[in-house]
Coordinates of C-alpha atoms in Angstrom, one line a residue:
X1 CA 0.0 0.0 0.0
X2 CA 1.2 3.5 -0.8
X3 CA 0.0 7.1 -0.3
X4 CA 0.1 9.4 -3.3
X5 CA 0.5 13.1 -2.7
X6 CA -0.2 15.2 -5.9
X7 CA 1.3 18.3 -4.4
X8 CA 4.7 16.6 -3.7
X9 CA 5.3 15.7 -7.4
X10 CA 3.2 12.5 -7.1
X11 CA 5.7 11.0 -4.6
X12 CA 4.7 7.6 -3.3
X13 CA 5.2 7.0 0.4
X14 CA 4.5 3.9 2.4
X15 CA 1.9 4.4 5.1
X16 CA 4.3 3.4 7.9
X17 CA 6.6 6.3 7.0
X18 CA 3.7 8.6 6.8
X19 CA 2.6 7.7 10.3
X20 CA 6.2 8.0 11.7
X21 CA 6.7 11.4 10.2
X22 CA 3.2 12.6 11.4
X23 CA 4.0 11.4 15.0
X24 CA 7.4 13.1 14.7
X25 CA 5.6 16.4 13.9
X26 CA 3.4 16.0 17.0
X27 CA 6.4 15.3 19.1
X28 CA 8.1 18.4 17.8
X29 CA 5.2 20.5 19.0
X30 CA 5.4 18.9 22.4
X31 CA 9.1 19.5 22.7
X32 CA 8.6 23.2 21.7
X33 CA 6.0 23.5 24.4
X34 CA 8.2 22.1 27.1
X35 CA 11.2 24.1 25.9
X36 CA 9.3 27.4 26.4
X37 CA 8.1 26.5 29.9
X38 CA 11.6 25.4 31.1
X39 CA 13.3 28.6 29.9
X40 CA 10.6 31.2 30.7
X41 CA 11.0 33.8 33.5
X42 CA 7.4 34.5 34.6
X43 CA 5.1 32.4 36.8
X44 CA 2.2 33.1 34.5
X45 CA 4.1 31.0 32.0
X46 CA 6.2 28.3 33.8
X47 CA 3.6 27.8 36.6
X48 CA 0.2 28.7 35.1
X49 CA 1.1 27.6 31.5
X50 CA -0.6 30.5 29.9
X51 CA 0.8 29.9 26.4
X52 CA 0.7 27.8 23.3
X53 CA 3.3 26.5 20.9
X54 CA 3.2 24.5 17.7
X55 CA 3.8 24.1 14.0
X56 CA 1.8 25.0 10.9
X57 CA 2.5 24.0 7.3
X58 CA 3.8 26.4 4.7
X59 CA 0.3 27.8 4.2
X60 CA -0.4 28.5 7.8
X61 CA -2.6 25.4 8.5
X62 CA -2.1 24.1 12.0
X63 CA -0.3 20.8 12.2
X64 CA 0.3 20.3 16.0
X65 CA -0.1 22.4 19.1
X66 CA 0.8 22.1 22.7
X67 CA -1.1 24.4 24.9
X68 CA -2.1 25.1 28.4
X69 CA -4.7 27.6 27.3
X70 CA -7.4 25.9 25.1
X71 CA -8.6 29.4 24.1
X72 CA -5.4 29.6 21.9
X73 CA -6.6 26.8 19.6
X74 CA -6.5 28.4 16.2
X75 CA -4.7 31.6 17.1
X76 CA -1.4 30.3 15.9
X77 CA -3.0 29.7 12.5
X78 CA -4.2 33.3 12.3
X79 CA -0.7 34.6 13.3
X80 CA 1.0 32.7 10.5
X81 CA -1.6 33.6 7.9
X82 CA -1.3 37.3 8.8
X83 CA 2.5 36.9 8.4
X84 CA 2.0 35.4 4.9
X85 CA -0.5 38.1 4.0
X86 CA 1.9 40.9 5.0
X87 CA 5.2 39.6 3.7
X88 CA 4.3 36.8 1.2
X89 CA 6.7 33.9 0.8
X90 CA 9.1 36.0 -1.1
X91 CA 9.4 38.5 1.8
X92 CA 10.4 35.9 4.3
X93 CA 14.0 34.7 4.7
X94 CA 15.7 32.0 6.7
X95 CA 16.3 33.3 10.3
X96 CA 13.4 35.7 10.3
X97 CA 11.2 35.9 13.4
X98 CA 8.1 38.0 13.4
X99 CA 6.5 39.4 16.5
X100 CA 2.7 40.0 16.5
X101 CA 0.0 40.6 19.1
X102 CA -2.6 42.4 16.9
X103 CA -5.9 41.5 18.5
X104 CA -8.0 42.0 15.3
X105 CA -6.2 40.1 12.6
X106 CA -3.2 38.3 14.1
X107 CA -4.0 36.4 17.1
X108 CA -7.4 37.2 18.5
X109 CA -6.8 37.7 22.2
X110 CA -5.6 40.7 24.2
X111 CA -2.3 42.5 23.7
X112 CA -0.7 40.7 26.7
X113 CA -0.6 37.5 24.6
X114 CA 2.5 38.1 22.4
X115 CA 3.1 35.8 19.4
X116 CA 6.2 34.9 17.5
X117 CA 6.3 33.3 14.1
X118 CA 9.3 31.7 12.4
X119 CA 9.4 30.3 8.8
X120 CA 11.3 27.0 8.5
X121 CA 13.1 26.5 5.2
X122 CA 14.4 23.4 3.5
X123 CA 16.5 23.8 0.4
X124 CA 15.4 27.4 0.0
X125 CA 11.7 26.8 0.3
X126 CA 9.3 27.2 3.2
X127 CA 8.3 23.8 4.5
X128 CA 6.6 24.9 7.7
X129 CA 6.3 27.6 10.4
X130 CA 7.0 27.4 14.1
X131 CA 4.9 29.7 16.2
X132 CA 4.0 30.4 19.8
X133 CA 1.9 32.8 21.8
X134 CA 2.6 33.6 25.5
X135 CA 1.1 35.8 28.1
X136 CA 3.6 38.5 29.1
X137 CA 3.5 39.8 32.6
X138 CA 3.3 43.4 31.2
X139 CA 3.2 45.0 27.8
X140 CA 2.8 48.6 28.9
X141 CA -0.5 50.4 28.8
X142 CA -2.2 52.4 31.5
X143 CA -2.3 49.7 34.2
X144 CA 0.2 47.2 35.7
X145 CA -0.4 43.9 34.0
X146 CA -1.8 45.7 30.9
X147 CA -5.2 44.0 30.5
X148 CA -7.1 46.9 32.0
X149 CA -10.8 46.2 32.9
X150 CA -11.8 49.9 32.3
X151 CA -10.0 50.6 29.1
X152 CA -12.1 52.5 26.4
X153 CA -9.8 51.9 23.4
X154 CA -7.0 49.5 22.4
X155 CA -4.3 52.2 22.8
X156 CA -4.7 52.1 26.6
X157 CA -4.0 48.4 26.7
X158 CA -0.3 48.3 25.9
X159 CA 2.2 48.0 23.0
X160 CA 0.9 46.7 19.7
X161 CA 3.2 44.6 17.5
X162 CA 1.7 44.8 14.0
X163 CA 3.5 41.8 12.5
X164 CA 7.0 43.2 12.3
X165 CA 10.4 41.4 12.1
X166 CA 12.1 41.0 15.4
X167 CA 14.9 39.1 13.7
X168 CA 15.8 39.5 10.0
X169 CA 17.8 36.7 8.5
X170 CA 19.0 35.8 12.0
X171 CA 20.0 39.4 13.1
X172 CA 18.1 41.0 16.0
X173 CA 16.3 44.2 15.3
X174 CA 17.7 46.0 18.3
X175 CA 15.4 49.0 17.8
X176 CA 12.3 46.9 18.3
X177 CA 13.8 45.4 21.5
X178 CA 14.8 48.8 22.8
X179 CA 11.2 50.1 22.3
X180 CA 9.8 47.2 24.2
X181 CA 12.2 47.6 27.1
X182 CA 11.3 51.2 27.8
X183 CA 7.6 50.7 27.5
X184 CA 7.0 47.8 29.9
X185 CA 7.1 47.7 33.7
X186 CA 8.9 44.4 34.2
X187 CA 11.4 44.2 31.3
X188 CA 13.5 41.4 32.9
X189 CA 10.4 39.2 33.1
X190 CA 8.9 40.0 29.7
X191 CA 12.2 40.1 27.8
X192 CA 13.2 36.9 29.5
X193 CA 10.0 35.3 28.3
X194 CA 10.7 36.6 24.8
X195 CA 14.0 34.8 24.7
X196 CA 12.2 31.6 25.9
X197 CA 9.8 31.9 23.0
X198 CA 12.7 32.4 20.6
X199 CA 14.3 29.3 22.0
X200 CA 11.1 27.3 21.5
X201 CA 10.8 28.4 17.9
X202 CA 14.4 27.5 17.1
X203 CA 13.8 24.1 18.7
X204 CA 11.0 23.5 16.3
X205 CA 13.1 24.7 13.3
X206 CA 16.0 22.4 14.2
X207 CA 13.7 19.4 14.6
X208 CA 11.8 20.0 11.3
X209 CA 15.0 20.4 9.4
X210 CA 16.3 17.2 10.9
X211 CA 13.1 15.5 9.8
X212 CA 13.4 16.8 6.3
X213 CA 17.1 15.8 6.1
X214 CA 16.3 12.3 7.2
X215 CA 13.2 11.7 5.1
X216 CA 13.2 14.3 2.4
X217 CA 11.0 17.3 2.0
X218 CA 8.6 15.4 -0.3
X219 CA 7.9 12.8 2.3
X220 CA 7.4 15.3 5.0
X221 CA 5.0 17.3 2.8
X222 CA 3.1 14.1 1.9
X223 CA 2.8 13.3 5.6
X224 CA 1.6 16.8 6.4
X225 CA -1.1 16.5 3.8
X226 CA -2.1 13.1 5.1
X227 CA -2.2 14.4 8.6
X228 CA -4.6 17.2 7.8
X229 CA -6.8 15.0 5.6
X230 CA -6.9 12.3 8.3
X231 CA -7.9 15.0 10.9
X232 CA -10.8 15.9 8.6
X233 CA -11.8 12.3 8.1
X234 CA -12.0 11.7 11.9
X235 CA -13.9 14.9 12.5
X236 CA -16.5 14.0 9.8
X237 CA -16.9 10.5 11.2
X238 CA -17.8 11.9 14.6
X239 CA -19.9 14.7 13.0
X240 CA -22.1 12.0 11.4
X241 CA -22.9 10.7 14.9
X242 CA -24.3 14.0 16.2
X243 CA -28.0 14.8 16.1
X244 CA -29.0 16.8 13.0
X245 CA -31.0 20.0 13.0
X246 CA -31.0 23.5 14.4
X247 CA -30.2 24.3 18.1
X248 CA -30.6 27.6 19.8
X249 CA -29.4 29.4 22.9
X250 CA -29.4 33.0 24.2
X251 CA -27.5 34.5 27.2
X252 CA -25.9 37.7 28.4
X253 CA -22.5 39.2 29.0
X254 CA -22.9 40.8 32.4
X255 CA -21.1 44.1 32.2
X256 CA -18.4 46.0 30.2
X257 CA -16.6 47.4 33.3
X258 CA -18.5 50.7 33.2
X259 CA -21.9 49.5 34.5
X260 CA -23.3 49.1 31.0
X261 CA -25.2 46.0 30.2
X262 CA -26.2 43.3 30.3
X263 CA -25.5 42.6 26.6
X264 CA -27.5 39.9 24.9
X265 CA -25.7 37.3 22.8
X266 CA -27.3 34.5 20.8
X267 CA -26.5 31.5 18.6
X268 CA -28.1 29.2 16.1
X269 CA -26.2 25.9 15.7
X270 CA -27.0 24.0 12.5
X271 CA -25.6 20.5 12.2
X272 CA -25.9 18.7 8.9
X273 CA -24.2 15.6 7.5
X274 CA -21.1 17.6 6.5
X275 CA -21.3 21.0 8.3
X276 CA -21.3 22.3 11.9
X277 CA -22.4 25.9 11.6
X278 CA -22.5 28.4 14.4
X279 CA -24.4 31.6 13.6
X280 CA -24.0 34.4 16.2
X281 CA -25.8 37.1 14.1
X282 CA -28.1 39.2 16.2
X283 CA -25.7 39.5 19.2
X284 CA -25.1 42.9 20.7
X285 CA -22.8 45.4 18.9
X286 CA -19.3 46.0 20.2
X287 CA -19.4 48.0 23.5
X288 CA -17.4 50.9 25.1
X289 CA -15.7 48.6 27.7
X290 CA -13.0 45.9 27.1
X291 CA -15.2 42.8 27.2
X292 CA -15.3 42.8 23.4
X293 CA -13.9 39.8 21.6
X294 CA -12.6 39.7 18.0
X295 CA -13.6 37.2 15.4
X296 CA -10.4 35.3 15.6
X297 CA -10.8 34.9 19.3
X298 CA -14.4 33.6 18.9
X299 CA -13.2 31.1 16.3
X300 CA -10.6 29.7 18.8
X301 CA -13.2 29.4 21.5
X302 CA -15.8 27.7 19.4
X303 CA -13.2 25.2 18.2
X304 CA -12.9 24.0 21.8
X305 CA -16.6 23.3 21.9
X306 CA -16.5 21.6 18.5
X307 CA -13.9 19.3 19.8
X308 CA -15.8 18.6 23.0
X309 CA -18.9 17.7 21.0
X310 CA -17.1 15.5 18.4
X311 CA -13.8 14.0 19.6
X312 CA -12.1 15.7 22.6
X313 CA -9.2 13.2 22.5
X314 CA -8.3 13.9 18.9
X315 CA -4.9 15.5 18.0
X316 CA -5.6 19.1 17.0
X317 CA -4.8 20.3 13.5
X318 CA -6.6 22.5 10.9
X319 CA -8.0 19.5 9.1
X320 CA -10.2 18.7 12.1
X321 CA -12.0 22.0 11.8
X322 CA -12.8 22.0 8.1
X323 CA -16.5 21.1 8.8
X324 CA -16.8 24.1 11.2
X325 CA -18.3 27.4 10.0
X326 CA -18.7 30.5 12.2
X327 CA -20.8 33.5 11.2
X328 CA -21.1 36.8 13.0
X329 CA -22.2 40.4 12.4
X330 CA -19.3 42.8 11.9
X331 CA -18.5 45.1 14.8
X332 CA -20.4 43.0 17.3
X333 CA -19.4 42.2 20.8
X334 CA -18.3 38.8 19.4
X335 CA -16.4 40.2 16.4
X336 CA -15.1 43.6 17.5
X337 CA -13.0 45.8 15.2
X338 CA -10.4 48.5 15.8
X339 CA -10.1 50.5 18.0
X340 CA -12.5 48.7 20.4
X341 CA -10.9 47.7 23.7
X342 CA -10.5 43.9 24.1
X343 CA -8.3 43.4 27.2
X344 CA -10.8 41.3 29.1
X345 CA -12.1 39.7 25.8
X346 CA -12.6 36.3 27.5
X347 CA -16.0 37.4 28.9
X348 CA -17.5 37.5 25.4
X349 CA -15.3 35.0 23.8
X350 CA -16.2 32.3 26.3
X351 CA -19.7 33.5 26.5
X352 CA -20.0 32.8 22.8
X353 CA -18.5 29.3 23.2
X354 CA -20.8 28.7 26.1
X355 CA -23.8 29.5 24.0
X356 CA -22.9 26.6 21.6
X357 CA -22.5 24.4 24.7
X358 CA -25.9 25.4 26.0
X359 CA -27.6 24.8 22.7
X360 CA -26.2 21.3 22.3
X361 CA -26.0 20.1 25.9
X362 CA -29.7 18.8 26.2
X363 CA -29.1 16.7 23.0
X364 CA -25.6 15.5 24.0
X365 CA -25.9 14.8 27.8
X366 CA -23.2 12.0 27.5
X367 CA -20.6 14.6 26.3
X368 CA -21.6 18.0 27.6
X369 CA -22.2 19.1 31.2
X370 CA -24.3 21.8 32.8
X371 CA -22.9 25.3 33.0
X372 CA -19.5 26.1 34.5
X373 CA -17.8 29.2 36.0
X374 CA -17.1 30.5 32.4
X375 CA -14.9 33.5 33.4
X376 CA -11.2 33.5 33.7
X377 CA -11.7 35.4 36.9
X378 CA -8.5 37.2 36.4
X379 CA -6.7 39.1 39.1
X380 CA -3.8 41.6 38.9
X381 CA -2.4 42.8 42.2
X382 CA 0.5 45.2 42.3
X383 CA 2.5 47.0 45.0
X384 CA 5.8 46.9 46.9
X385 CA 7.2 43.7 48.4
X386 CA 7.4 43.7 52.2
X387 CA 10.9 42.2 52.3
X388 CA 12.7 43.2 49.1
X389 CA 10.9 46.5 48.8
X390 CA 10.9 45.9 45.1
X391 CA 7.7 46.3 43.0
X392 CA 5.7 43.1 42.4
X393 CA 2.8 42.1 40.2
X394 CA 0.4 39.2 40.5
X395 CA -1.2 38.1 37.2
X396 CA -3.4 35.1 37.7
X397 CA -6.5 33.3 36.7
X398 CA -8.8 31.7 39.3
X399 CA -10.1 28.1 39.5
X400 CA -13.8 27.4 40.0
X401 CA -16.6 24.9 39.6
X402 CA -17.8 22.9 36.5
X403 CA -21.3 21.7 35.8
X404 CA -22.6 18.3 36.6
X405 CA -23.3 15.9 33.8
X406 CA -25.2 12.7 33.1
X407 CA -23.9 10.2 35.6
X408 CA -21.3 12.4 37.3
X409 CA -20.8 15.3 39.6
X410 CA -19.1 18.5 38.4
X411 CA -15.4 18.9 38.7
X412 CA -14.3 21.0 41.7
X413 CA -11.7 23.8 41.6
X414 CA -10.8 23.6 37.9
X415 CA -10.2 26.4 35.5
X416 CA -12.7 27.6 33.0
X417 CA -13.0 26.1 29.5
X418 CA -10.9 28.8 27.9
X419 CA -8.0 28.3 30.3
X420 CA -7.8 24.5 29.8
X421 CA -5.0 22.8 31.5
X422 CA -3.5 25.7 33.4
X423 CA -2.6 26.1 37.0
X424 CA -2.6 28.4 40.0
X425 CA 0.7 29.9 41.2
X426 CA 1.4 27.7 44.3
X427 CA 0.8 29.3 47.6
X428 CA 4.5 29.0 48.5
X429 CA 5.6 30.7 45.3
X430 CA 3.1 33.5 45.7
X431 CA 4.1 34.3 49.3
X432 CA 7.8 34.3 48.3
X433 CA 7.6 36.4 45.2
X434 CA 4.7 38.7 46.0
X435 CA 3.9 41.1 48.8
X436 CA 0.9 39.1 50.1
X437 CA 0.0 36.2 52.4
X438 CA -2.6 33.6 51.3
X439 CA -5.0 33.5 54.2
X440 CA -7.3 30.9 52.7
X441 CA -7.5 28.6 49.7
X442 CA -10.5 26.3 50.1
X443 CA -13.5 24.9 48.3
X444 CA -16.6 27.1 48.4
X445 CA -19.5 25.4 50.1
X446 CA -22.4 27.5 49.0
X447 CA -24.8 24.7 48.3
X448 CA -25.5 25.9 44.7
X449 CA -25.8 23.5 41.8
X450 CA -28.0 21.0 43.5
X451 CA -29.1 18.1 41.4
X452 CA -29.1 14.3 41.2
X453 CA -25.5 15.0 40.3
X454 CA -24.2 18.2 41.9
X455 CA -22.3 21.0 40.4
X456 CA -18.6 21.2 41.2
X457 CA -17.6 23.6 44.0
X458 CA -15.9 26.9 43.3
X459 CA -13.1 28.0 45.5
X460 CA -12.3 30.8 47.9
X461 CA -8.8 32.4 47.7
X462 CA -7.8 35.2 50.0
X463 CA -4.8 37.5 49.5
X464 CA -3.7 39.6 52.5
X465 CA -1.7 42.8 51.6
X466 CA 1.6 43.0 53.5
X467 CA 2.3 46.6 52.6
X468 CA 0.3 49.8 52.1
X469 CA -0.5 51.3 48.7
X470 CA -1.3 48.1 46.8
X471 CA -3.9 47.9 44.1
X472 CA -6.0 45.0 42.9
X473 CA -8.0 44.8 39.7
X474 CA -10.3 41.8 39.2
X475 CA -12.7 40.7 36.5
X476 CA -15.2 38.1 37.6
X477 CA -17.8 37.7 34.9
X478 CA -20.7 35.3 35.3
X479 CA -21.5 37.5 38.2
X480 CA -25.1 38.4 37.3
X481 CA -26.1 35.4 35.2
X482 CA -25.2 32.1 37.0
X483 CA -24.0 28.8 35.6
X484 CA -27.1 27.1 34.2
X485 CA -28.5 23.7 35.4
X486 CA -29.5 20.9 33.1
X487 CA -32.4 18.4 33.1
X488 CA -33.9 19.8 36.3
X489 CA -30.7 20.6 38.1
X490 CA -30.3 23.9 39.9
X491 CA -28.2 26.8 38.7
X492 CA -24.8 27.4 40.2
X493 CA -23.5 30.5 42.1
X494 CA -21.9 33.7 40.9
X495 CA -18.2 34.6 40.6
X496 CA -17.6 37.5 43.0
X497 CA -15.0 39.1 45.3
X498 CA -15.0 41.2 48.4
X499 CA -12.5 43.5 50.2
X500 CA -12.2 42.9 53.9
X501 CA -10.5 46.0 55.4
X502 CA -8.2 45.9 58.4
X503 CA -10.7 48.0 60.4
X504 CA -13.3 45.3 60.1
X505 CA -15.4 46.8 57.2
X506 CA -16.3 44.8 54.2
X507 CA -16.8 46.2 50.7
X508 CA -18.5 44.4 47.9
X509 CA -19.3 41.9 46.5
X510 CA -18.0 43.0 43.1
X511 CA -17.9 41.5 39.6
X512 CA -15.5 43.9 37.9
X513 CA -13.4 46.5 39.7
X514 CA -10.3 48.4 38.5
X515 CA -7.5 49.3 40.9
X516 CA -9.1 48.9 44.3
X517 CA -6.6 50.4 46.8
X518 CA -5.3 48.1 49.5
X519 CA -3.4 48.9 52.7
X520 CA -1.5 46.6 54.9
X521 CA -3.7 43.8 56.3
X522 CA -6.6 44.4 53.9
X523 CA -7.8 41.1 52.4
X524 CA -9.1 40.5 48.9
X525 CA -11.4 37.5 49.1
X526 CA -12.0 35.8 45.7
X527 CA -15.0 33.5 45.4
X528 CA -15.6 31.6 42.2
X529 CA -18.8 30.0 40.9
X530 CA -20.1 26.5 41.8
X531 CA -21.3 24.8 38.6
X532 CA -24.8 24.0 37.6
X533 CA -26.5 20.8 38.7
X534 CA -27.8 17.9 36.6
X535 CA -31.2 16.2 37.3
X536 CA -33.7 16.5 40.1
X537 CA -32.0 17.1 43.5
X538 CA -34.6 14.9 45.2
X539 CA -33.3 11.9 43.3
X540 CA -29.8 12.1 44.7
X541 CA -29.3 9.1 47.0
X542 CA -29.7 10.1 50.6
X543 CA -26.5 8.3 51.6
X544 CA -24.6 10.3 49.0
X545 CA -26.0 13.5 50.4
X546 CA -24.8 12.5 53.8
X547 CA -21.3 11.8 52.3
X548 CA -21.4 15.3 50.8
X549 CA -22.0 16.8 54.2
X550 CA -19.2 14.7 55.7
X551 CA -16.9 15.9 52.9
X552 CA -18.0 19.5 53.6
X553 CA -19.2 20.0 50.0
X554 CA -22.6 21.1 51.6
X555 CA -23.8 21.9 55.0
X556 CA -26.3 20.1 57.2
X557 CA -28.9 22.9 56.5
X558 CA -28.2 22.8 52.7
X559 CA -28.8 19.0 52.7
X560 CA -32.2 19.5 54.2
X561 CA -33.2 22.6 52.2
X562 CA -32.0 21.5 48.7
X563 CA -32.1 17.7 48.9
X564 CA -34.7 16.9 51.5
X565 CA -32.3 14.9 53.6
X566 CA -31.8 15.5 57.3
X567 CA -28.3 14.5 58.4
X568 CA -26.9 13.9 61.9
X569 CA -24.0 16.5 62.1
X570 CA -22.0 14.2 64.4
X571 CA -22.4 10.8 62.9
X572 CA -23.2 11.9 59.3
X573 CA -26.0 9.3 59.2
X574 CA -29.4 10.0 57.5
X575 CA -32.0 10.9 60.1
X576 CA -35.0 11.5 58.0
X577 CA -36.3 12.4 54.5
X578 CA -38.6 15.2 53.6
X579 CA -38.4 14.9 49.8
X580 CA -40.7 16.7 47.4
X581 CA -41.8 15.7 43.9
X582 CA -40.2 12.3 43.8

């Protein structure tokens, strides 16, 4: 058996070689991913894993991607395609590295997520691109951490890199680097991360060249084409299993940071034998505050849901997404255009993805759960370190609760769908590097998300300021419209935070707040959502409710109020039942 590739001069390659080269490409993407983490300077990268790294083919089609942040699926593709649009193949030389964070055409997220693109040549021709995208601690702008939750235009959010050459034929463009250094607050961290990104790109370049030298460019190209086509075949096979028809959902984005809102968003999902169409037309126009999302960002988010509905274990490449079509109105909150602010874009981006989830969940209960925390629940906290007296900056997402599903409780203390496999900065690292103490890090037992299967608990995380004149900005969307229940399950709880002042006063709760001033011993208490429940709470086995009380997922009173089960608080045995509607 042979595989014929018309693009590669009709070269015939045996299927074993095709698979070996394909798996080698996937391994290269993983090696690039780990190289970036090991050499980075910032906890947001090496601890949280807020980055993605991978390879595309010579046309910008994604081949392989390692990522902590699922919201970056697809953004590497847009970065490479914008590089090709601007320079063309003839304008790119061996050793070039392009820097890009354009939110509207070259990446789709906020300016803090800085992308690098490197063409990989073999015998004078582009065979592939290595690319990565990483969250820098700071890229300038009006606020520490750069993603300001009260920006009114993109220019307030930091430096913009409009697809320019950082390296030209291997020579550093020192002027670009100098501009970066004097415009960001923590140059050692961000420039250190830049070199880590460069190292990861060059790792990818080295490995792809080795692959071409060993097997020949024609074989590698044939394997690339087979890899993309195989991804499409697998996706279409799973698409054929999905229910066909039209599915609808509507929801709201809470707030734009200025008290405006809520903003309605809507979707119609059409599934046919060969198409998965998500039509967001009719959603609210772009807004004054920075919750806007660009079209490329929306595409990346919807790709995540498409994978969840079809084949979540599948290796990601652009062939997988060939059946997916996404339609929006121009200049909407889900497809914003310059100069709309986008620094907390995830509120709309993940809101759009969640709409597709809501629309399909009743028909795919075996794959899709009830509603989850949704928001990144991002926190930036800046000030002076109490020991070193140096400035510090916390940039961190927050974990929360996922929705319950058919046959299982929701996951507790996990990140939202857009953050994927990311992590908190460990308590020990935070207390060493930052001017805070962590007073509490615990599951939130609010009793929300009741059901036959209960929503996963959110978390409570409390930062105590160790010096005066600190400032915290937090964006906790899904504050007014809670995670939705499924099949009779109760809705979850809100994301919110409060300020507990050293004099005993409490301020809040808040959803979005910019630059709240903190003095020594003031406490920021962050509380994330519990996910939605699945099924009638009165059908949850009484013995399981008693175990929930024992495990401190719910209280004795919540067991009685929400599940109709009275539990002995000392022995955790079921005392009596007062169930309704069984």
